[in-house]
Tab-separated table of N, CA and C in Angstrom:
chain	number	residue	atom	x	y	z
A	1	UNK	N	7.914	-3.457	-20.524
A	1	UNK	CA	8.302	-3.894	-19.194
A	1	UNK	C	7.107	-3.774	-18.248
A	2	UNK	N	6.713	-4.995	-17.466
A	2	UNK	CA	5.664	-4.532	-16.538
A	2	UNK	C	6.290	-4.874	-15.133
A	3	UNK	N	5.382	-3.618	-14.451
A	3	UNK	CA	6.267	-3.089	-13.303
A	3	UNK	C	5.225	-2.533	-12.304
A	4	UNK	N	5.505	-2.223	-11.297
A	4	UNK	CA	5.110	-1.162	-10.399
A	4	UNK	C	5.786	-0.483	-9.644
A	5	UNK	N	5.667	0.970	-9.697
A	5	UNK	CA	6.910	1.431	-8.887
A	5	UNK	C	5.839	2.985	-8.012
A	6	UNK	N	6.689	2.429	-6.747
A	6	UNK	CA	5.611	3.345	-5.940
A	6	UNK	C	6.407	4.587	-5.487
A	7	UNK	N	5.729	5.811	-5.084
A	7	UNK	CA	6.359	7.135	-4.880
A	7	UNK	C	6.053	7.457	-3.497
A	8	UNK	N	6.588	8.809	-3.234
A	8	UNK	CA	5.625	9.503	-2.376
A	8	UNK	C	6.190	9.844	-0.776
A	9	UNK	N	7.140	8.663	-0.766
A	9	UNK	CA	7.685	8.295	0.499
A	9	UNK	C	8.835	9.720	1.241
A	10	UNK	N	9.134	9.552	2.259
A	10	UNK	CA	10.080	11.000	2.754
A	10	UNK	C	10.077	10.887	4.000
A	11	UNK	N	10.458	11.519	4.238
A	11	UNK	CA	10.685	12.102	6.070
A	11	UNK	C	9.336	12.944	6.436
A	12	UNK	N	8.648	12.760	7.714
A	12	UNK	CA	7.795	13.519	7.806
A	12	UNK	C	7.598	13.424	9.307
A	13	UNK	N	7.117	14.518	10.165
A	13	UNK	CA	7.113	14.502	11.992
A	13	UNK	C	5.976	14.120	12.400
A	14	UNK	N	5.570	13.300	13.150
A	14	UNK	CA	4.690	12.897	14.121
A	14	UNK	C	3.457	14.018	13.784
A	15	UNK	N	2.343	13.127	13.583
A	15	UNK	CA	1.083	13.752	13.431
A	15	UNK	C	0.882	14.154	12.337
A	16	UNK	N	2.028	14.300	11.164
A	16	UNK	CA	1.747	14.908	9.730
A	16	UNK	C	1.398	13.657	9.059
A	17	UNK	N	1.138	14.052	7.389
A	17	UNK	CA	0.388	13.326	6.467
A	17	UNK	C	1.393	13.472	5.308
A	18	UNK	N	1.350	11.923	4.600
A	18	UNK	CA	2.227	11.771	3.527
A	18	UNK	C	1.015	10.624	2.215
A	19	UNK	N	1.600	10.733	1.538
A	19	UNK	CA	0.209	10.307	0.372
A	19	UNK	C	1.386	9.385	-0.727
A	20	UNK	N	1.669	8.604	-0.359
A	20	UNK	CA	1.953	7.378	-1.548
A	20	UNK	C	1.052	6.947	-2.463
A	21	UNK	N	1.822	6.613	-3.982
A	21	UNK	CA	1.284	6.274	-5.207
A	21	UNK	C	1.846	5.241	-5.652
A	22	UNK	N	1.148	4.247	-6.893
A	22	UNK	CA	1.715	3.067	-6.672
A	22	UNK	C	1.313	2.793	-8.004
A	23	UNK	N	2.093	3.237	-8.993
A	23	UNK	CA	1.577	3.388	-10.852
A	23	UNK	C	2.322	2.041	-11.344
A	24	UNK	N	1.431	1.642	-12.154
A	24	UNK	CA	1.448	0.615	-13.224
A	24	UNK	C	2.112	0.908	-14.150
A	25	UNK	N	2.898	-0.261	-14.967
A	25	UNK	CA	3.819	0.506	-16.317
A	25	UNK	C	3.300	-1.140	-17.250
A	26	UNK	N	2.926	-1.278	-18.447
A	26	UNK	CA	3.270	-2.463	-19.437
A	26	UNK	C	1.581	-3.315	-19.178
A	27	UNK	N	0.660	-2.911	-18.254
A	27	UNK	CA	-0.608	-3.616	-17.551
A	27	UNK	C	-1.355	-2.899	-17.197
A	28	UNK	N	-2.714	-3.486	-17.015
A	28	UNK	CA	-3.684	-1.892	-16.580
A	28	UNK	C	-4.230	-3.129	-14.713
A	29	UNK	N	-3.898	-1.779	-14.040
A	29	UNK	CA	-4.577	-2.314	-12.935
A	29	UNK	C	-5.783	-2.651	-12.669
A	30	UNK	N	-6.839	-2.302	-13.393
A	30	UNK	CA	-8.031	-2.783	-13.731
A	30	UNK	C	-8.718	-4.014	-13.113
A	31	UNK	N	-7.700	-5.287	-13.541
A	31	UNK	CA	-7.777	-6.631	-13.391
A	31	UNK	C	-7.633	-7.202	-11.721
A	32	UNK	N	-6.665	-6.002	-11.286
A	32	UNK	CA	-6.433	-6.408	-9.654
A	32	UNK	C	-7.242	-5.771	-8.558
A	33	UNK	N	-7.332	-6.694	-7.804
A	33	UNK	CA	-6.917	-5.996	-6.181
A	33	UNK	C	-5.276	-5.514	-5.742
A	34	UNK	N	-5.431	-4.910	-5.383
A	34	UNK	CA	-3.989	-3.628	-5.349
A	34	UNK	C	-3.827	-3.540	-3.283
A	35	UNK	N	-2.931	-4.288	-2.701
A	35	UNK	CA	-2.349	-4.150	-1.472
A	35	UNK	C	-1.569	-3.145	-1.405
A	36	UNK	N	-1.350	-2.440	-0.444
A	36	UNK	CA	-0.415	-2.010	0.590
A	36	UNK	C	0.774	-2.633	1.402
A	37	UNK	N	1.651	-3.031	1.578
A	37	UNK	CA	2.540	-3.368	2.246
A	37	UNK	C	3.623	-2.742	3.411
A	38	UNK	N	4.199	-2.673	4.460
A	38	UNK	CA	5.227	-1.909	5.058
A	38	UNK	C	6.148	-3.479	5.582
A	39	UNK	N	7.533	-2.757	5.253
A	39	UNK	CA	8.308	-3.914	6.721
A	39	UNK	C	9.446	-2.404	7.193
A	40	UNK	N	9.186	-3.030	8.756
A	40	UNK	CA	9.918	-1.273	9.386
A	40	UNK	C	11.334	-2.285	10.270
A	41	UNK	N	12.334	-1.625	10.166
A	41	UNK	CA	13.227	-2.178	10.731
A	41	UNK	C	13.603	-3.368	11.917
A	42	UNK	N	14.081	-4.477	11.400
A	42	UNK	CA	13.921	-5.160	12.285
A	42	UNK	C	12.413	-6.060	12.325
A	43	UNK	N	11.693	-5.805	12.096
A	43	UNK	CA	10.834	-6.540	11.889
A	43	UNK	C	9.635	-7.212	10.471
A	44	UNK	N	8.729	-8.072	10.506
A	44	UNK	CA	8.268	-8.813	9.810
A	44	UNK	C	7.469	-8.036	8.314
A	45	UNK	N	7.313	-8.105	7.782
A	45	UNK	CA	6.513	-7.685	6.559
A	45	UNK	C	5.072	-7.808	6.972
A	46	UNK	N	4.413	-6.804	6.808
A	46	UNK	CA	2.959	-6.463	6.957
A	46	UNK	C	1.940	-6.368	6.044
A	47	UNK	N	0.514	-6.428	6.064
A	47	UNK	CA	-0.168	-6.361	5.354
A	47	UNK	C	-1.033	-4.709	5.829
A	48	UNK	N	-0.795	-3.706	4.966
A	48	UNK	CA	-1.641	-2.543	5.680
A	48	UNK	C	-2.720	-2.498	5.129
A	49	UNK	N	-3.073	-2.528	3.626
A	49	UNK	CA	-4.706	-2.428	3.247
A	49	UNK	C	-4.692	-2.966	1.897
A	50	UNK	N	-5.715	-2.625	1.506
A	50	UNK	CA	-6.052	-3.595	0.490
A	50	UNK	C	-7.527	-2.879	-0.262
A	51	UNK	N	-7.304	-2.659	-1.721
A	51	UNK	CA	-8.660	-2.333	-2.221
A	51	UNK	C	-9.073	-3.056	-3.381
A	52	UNK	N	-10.387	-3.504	-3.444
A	52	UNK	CA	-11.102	-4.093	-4.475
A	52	UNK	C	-10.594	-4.226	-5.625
A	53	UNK	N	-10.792	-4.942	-6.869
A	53	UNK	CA	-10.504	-4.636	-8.211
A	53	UNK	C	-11.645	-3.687	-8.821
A	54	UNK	N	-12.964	-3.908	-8.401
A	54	UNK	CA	-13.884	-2.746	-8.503
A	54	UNK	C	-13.714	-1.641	-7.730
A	55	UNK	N	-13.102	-1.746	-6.751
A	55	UNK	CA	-12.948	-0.307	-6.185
A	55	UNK	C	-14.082	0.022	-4.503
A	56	UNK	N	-14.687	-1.044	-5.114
A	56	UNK	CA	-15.928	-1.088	-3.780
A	56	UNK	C	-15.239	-1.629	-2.692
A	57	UNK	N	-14.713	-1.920	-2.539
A	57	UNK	CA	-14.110	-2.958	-1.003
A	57	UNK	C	-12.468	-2.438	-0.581
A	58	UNK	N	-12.592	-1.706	0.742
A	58	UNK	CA	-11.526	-1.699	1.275
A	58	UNK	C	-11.197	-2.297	2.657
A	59	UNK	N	-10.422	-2.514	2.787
A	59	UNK	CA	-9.685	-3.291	4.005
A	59	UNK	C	-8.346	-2.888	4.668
A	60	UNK	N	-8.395	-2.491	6.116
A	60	UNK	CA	-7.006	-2.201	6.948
A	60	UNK	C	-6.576	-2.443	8.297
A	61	UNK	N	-5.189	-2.690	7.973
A	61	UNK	CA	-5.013	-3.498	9.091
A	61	UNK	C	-5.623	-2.523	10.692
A	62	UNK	N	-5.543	-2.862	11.803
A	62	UNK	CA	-6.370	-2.516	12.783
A	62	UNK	C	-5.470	-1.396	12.984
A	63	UNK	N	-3.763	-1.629	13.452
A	63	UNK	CA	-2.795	-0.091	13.520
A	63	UNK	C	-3.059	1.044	12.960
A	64	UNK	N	-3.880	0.960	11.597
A	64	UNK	CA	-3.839	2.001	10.636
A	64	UNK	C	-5.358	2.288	10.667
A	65	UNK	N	-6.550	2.114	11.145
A	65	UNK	CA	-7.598	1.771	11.069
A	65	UNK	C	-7.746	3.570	11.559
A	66	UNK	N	-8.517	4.139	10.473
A	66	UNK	CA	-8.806	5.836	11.319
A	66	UNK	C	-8.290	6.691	10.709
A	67	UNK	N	-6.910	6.519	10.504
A	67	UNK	CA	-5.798	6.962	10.074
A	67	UNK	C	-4.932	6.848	8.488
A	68	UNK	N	-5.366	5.864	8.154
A	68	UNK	CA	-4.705	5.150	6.331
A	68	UNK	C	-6.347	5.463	6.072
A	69	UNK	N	-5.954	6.155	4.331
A	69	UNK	CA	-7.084	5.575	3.014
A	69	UNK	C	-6.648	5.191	1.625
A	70	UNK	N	-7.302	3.953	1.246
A	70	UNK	CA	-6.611	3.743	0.251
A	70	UNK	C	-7.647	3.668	-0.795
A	71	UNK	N	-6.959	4.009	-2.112
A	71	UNK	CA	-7.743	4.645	-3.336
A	71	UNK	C	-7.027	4.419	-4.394
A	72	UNK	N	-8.150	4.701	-5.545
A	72	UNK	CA	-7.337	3.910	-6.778
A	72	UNK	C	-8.108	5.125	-7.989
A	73	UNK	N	-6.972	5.134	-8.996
A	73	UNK	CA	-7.819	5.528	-10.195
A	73	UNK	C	-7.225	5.058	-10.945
A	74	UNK	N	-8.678	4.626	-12.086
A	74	UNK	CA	-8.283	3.821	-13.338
A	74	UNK	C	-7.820	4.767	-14.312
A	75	UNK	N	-8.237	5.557	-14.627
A	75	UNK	CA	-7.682	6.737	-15.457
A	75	UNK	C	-6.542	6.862	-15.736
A	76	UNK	N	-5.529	6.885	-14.449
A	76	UNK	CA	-4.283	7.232	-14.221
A	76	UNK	C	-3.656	5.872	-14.402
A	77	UNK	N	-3.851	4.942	-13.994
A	77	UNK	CA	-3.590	3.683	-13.902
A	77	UNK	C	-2.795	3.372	-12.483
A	78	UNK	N	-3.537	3.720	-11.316
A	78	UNK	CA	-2.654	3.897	-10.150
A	78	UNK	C	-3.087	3.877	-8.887
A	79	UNK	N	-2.747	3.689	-7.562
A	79	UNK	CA	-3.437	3.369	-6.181
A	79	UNK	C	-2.999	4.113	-5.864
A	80	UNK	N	-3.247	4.831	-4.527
A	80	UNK	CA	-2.533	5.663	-3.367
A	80	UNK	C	-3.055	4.959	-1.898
A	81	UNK	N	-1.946	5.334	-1.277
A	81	UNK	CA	-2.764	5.568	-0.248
A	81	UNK	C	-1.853	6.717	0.425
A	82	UNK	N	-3.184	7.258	1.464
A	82	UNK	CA	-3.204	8.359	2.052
A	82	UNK	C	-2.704	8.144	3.698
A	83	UNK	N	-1.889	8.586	4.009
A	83	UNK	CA	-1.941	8.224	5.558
A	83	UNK	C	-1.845	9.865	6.531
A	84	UNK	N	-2.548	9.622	7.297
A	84	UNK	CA	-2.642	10.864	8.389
A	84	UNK	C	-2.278	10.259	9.392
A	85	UNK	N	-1.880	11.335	10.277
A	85	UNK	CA	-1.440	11.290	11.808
A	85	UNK	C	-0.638	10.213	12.237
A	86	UNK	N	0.557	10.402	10.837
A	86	UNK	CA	1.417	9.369	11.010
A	86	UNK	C	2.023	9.343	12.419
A	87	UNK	N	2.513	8.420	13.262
A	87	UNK	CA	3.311	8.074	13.799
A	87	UNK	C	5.013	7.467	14.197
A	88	UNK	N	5.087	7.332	14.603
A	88	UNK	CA	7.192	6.659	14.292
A	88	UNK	C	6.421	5.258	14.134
A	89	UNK	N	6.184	4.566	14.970
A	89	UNK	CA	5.852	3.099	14.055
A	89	UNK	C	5.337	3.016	12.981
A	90	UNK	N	4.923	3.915	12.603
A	90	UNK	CA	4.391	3.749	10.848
A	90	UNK	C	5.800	4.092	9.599
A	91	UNK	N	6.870	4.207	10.401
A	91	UNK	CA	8.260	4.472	9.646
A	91	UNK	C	8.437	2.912	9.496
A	92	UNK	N	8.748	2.584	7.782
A	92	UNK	CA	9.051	1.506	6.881
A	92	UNK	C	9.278	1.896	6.043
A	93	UNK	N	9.765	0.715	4.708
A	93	UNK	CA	9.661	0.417	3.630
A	93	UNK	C	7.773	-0.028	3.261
A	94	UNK	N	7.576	0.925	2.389
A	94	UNK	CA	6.134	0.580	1.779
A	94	UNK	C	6.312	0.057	0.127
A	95	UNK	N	5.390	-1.240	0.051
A	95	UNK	CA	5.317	-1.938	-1.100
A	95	UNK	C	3.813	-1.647	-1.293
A	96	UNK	N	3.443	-2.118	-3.113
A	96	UNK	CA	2.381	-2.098	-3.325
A	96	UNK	C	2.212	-3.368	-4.151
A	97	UNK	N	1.194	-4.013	-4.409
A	97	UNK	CA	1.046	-5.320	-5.287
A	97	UNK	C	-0.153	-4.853	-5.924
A	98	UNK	N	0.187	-5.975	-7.071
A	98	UNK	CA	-0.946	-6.673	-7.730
A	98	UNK	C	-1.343	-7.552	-7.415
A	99	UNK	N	-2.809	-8.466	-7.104
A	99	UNK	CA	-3.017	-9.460	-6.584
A	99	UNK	C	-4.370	-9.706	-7.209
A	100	UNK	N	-4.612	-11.156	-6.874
A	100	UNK	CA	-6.417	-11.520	-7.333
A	100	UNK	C	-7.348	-11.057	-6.803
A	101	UNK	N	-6.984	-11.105	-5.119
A	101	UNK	CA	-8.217	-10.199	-4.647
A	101	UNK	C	-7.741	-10.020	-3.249
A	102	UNK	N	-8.661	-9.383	-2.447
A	102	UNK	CA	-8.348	-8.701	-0.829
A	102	UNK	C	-8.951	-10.390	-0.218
A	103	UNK	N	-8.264	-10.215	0.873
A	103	UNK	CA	-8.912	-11.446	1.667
A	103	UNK	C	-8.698	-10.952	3.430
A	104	UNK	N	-9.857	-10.648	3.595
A	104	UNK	CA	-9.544	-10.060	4.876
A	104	UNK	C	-9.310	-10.932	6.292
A	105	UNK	N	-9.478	-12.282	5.891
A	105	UNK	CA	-8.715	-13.253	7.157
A	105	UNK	C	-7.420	-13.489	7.049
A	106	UNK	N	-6.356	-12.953	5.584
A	106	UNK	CA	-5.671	-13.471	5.639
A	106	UNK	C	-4.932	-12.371	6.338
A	107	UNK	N	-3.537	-12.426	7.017
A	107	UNK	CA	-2.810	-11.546	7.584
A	107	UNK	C	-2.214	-10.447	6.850
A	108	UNK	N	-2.024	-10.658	5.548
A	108	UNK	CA	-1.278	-9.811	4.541
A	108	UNK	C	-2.714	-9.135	4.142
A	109	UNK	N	-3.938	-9.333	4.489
A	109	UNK	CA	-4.876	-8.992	3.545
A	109	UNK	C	-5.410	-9.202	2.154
A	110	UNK	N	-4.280	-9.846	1.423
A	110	UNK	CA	-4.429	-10.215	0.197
A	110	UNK	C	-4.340	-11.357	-0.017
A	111	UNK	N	-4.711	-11.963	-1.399
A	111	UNK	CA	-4.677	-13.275	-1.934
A	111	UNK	C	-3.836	-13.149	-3.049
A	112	UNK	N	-3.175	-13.798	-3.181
A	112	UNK	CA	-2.662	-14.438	-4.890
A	112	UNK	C	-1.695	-13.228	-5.717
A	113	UNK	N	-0.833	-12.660	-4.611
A	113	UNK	CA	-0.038	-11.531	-5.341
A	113	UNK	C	0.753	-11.960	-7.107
A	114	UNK	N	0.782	-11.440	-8.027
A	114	UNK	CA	1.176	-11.387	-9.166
A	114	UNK	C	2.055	-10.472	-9.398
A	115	UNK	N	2.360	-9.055	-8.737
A	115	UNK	CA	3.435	-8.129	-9.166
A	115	UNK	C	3.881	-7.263	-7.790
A	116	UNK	N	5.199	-7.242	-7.451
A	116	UNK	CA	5.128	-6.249	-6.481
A	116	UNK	C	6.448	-4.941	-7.164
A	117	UNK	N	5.844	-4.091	-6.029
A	117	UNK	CA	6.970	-2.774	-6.364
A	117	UNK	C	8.106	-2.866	-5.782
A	118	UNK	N	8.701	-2.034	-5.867
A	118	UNK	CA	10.482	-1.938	-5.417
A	118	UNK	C	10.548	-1.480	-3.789
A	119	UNK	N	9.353	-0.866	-3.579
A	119	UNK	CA	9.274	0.069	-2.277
A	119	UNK	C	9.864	1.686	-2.266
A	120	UNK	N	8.777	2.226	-1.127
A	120	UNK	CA	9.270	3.463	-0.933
A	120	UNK	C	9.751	4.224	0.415
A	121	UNK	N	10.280	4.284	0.800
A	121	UNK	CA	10.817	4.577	2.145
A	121	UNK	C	10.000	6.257	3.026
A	122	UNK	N	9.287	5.217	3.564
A	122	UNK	CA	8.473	6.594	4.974
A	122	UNK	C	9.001	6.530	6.315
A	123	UNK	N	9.826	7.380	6.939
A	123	UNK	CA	10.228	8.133	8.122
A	123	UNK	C	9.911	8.870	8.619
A	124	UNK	N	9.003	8.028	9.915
A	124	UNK	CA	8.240	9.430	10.898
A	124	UNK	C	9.244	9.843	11.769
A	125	UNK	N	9.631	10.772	11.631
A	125	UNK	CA	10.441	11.157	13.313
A	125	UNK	C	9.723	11.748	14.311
A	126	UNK	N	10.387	11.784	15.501
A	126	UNK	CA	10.224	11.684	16.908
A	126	UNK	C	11.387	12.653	17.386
């Protein structure tokens, strides 16, 4: 079965840090660029970051810019990203993809998605 299914997600208060993972099952991530995704209630689906298939190139959206890092190991077969000094607007549903590559004009950040995850649910409270 190939899949991606991402972790990590929870309740967490204003100013704390939560670290999502985003593991491969049946495929080696190797081949991709690997996005970030959020859609938070009520509103549109987002593009938050985006890293290389080599690993050299990252990209984030401007909200998260300071604050999100995103990282990958091949070893494990898996992405994270890291977010600090979360905020309540950073409360969503977070997705992760497979894709051809980062494209940083496009709004989602990515090009040519091929696999996405189920999502994981992050709640900043206030």
């Amino acid at each position: 079965q190939l899949q991606l299914v991402e972790s990590g997600g929870g309740l967490v208060q204003p100013g704390g840090s939560l670290r999502l993972s985003c593991a491969a099952s049946g495929f080696s991530l190797n081949a991709y660029a690997i996005g970030w995704f959020r859609q938070a209630p009520g509103k549109e689906r987002e593009g938050v970051s985006c890293i290389s298939r080599s690993g050299g190139s990252t990209k984030y959206a401007d909200s998260v810019k300071g604050r999100f890092t995103i990282f990958r190991d091949s070893a494990k077969n898996t992405a994270s990203l890291q977010m600090n000094s979360l905020e309540p607007e950073d409360t969503a549903v977070y997705y992760c993809a497979a894709a051809y590559s980062c494209d940083a004009a496009a709004p989602s950040l990515i090009y040519g998605v091929q696999y996405w995850g189920k999502g994981t649910l992050v709640t900043v409270s206030s």
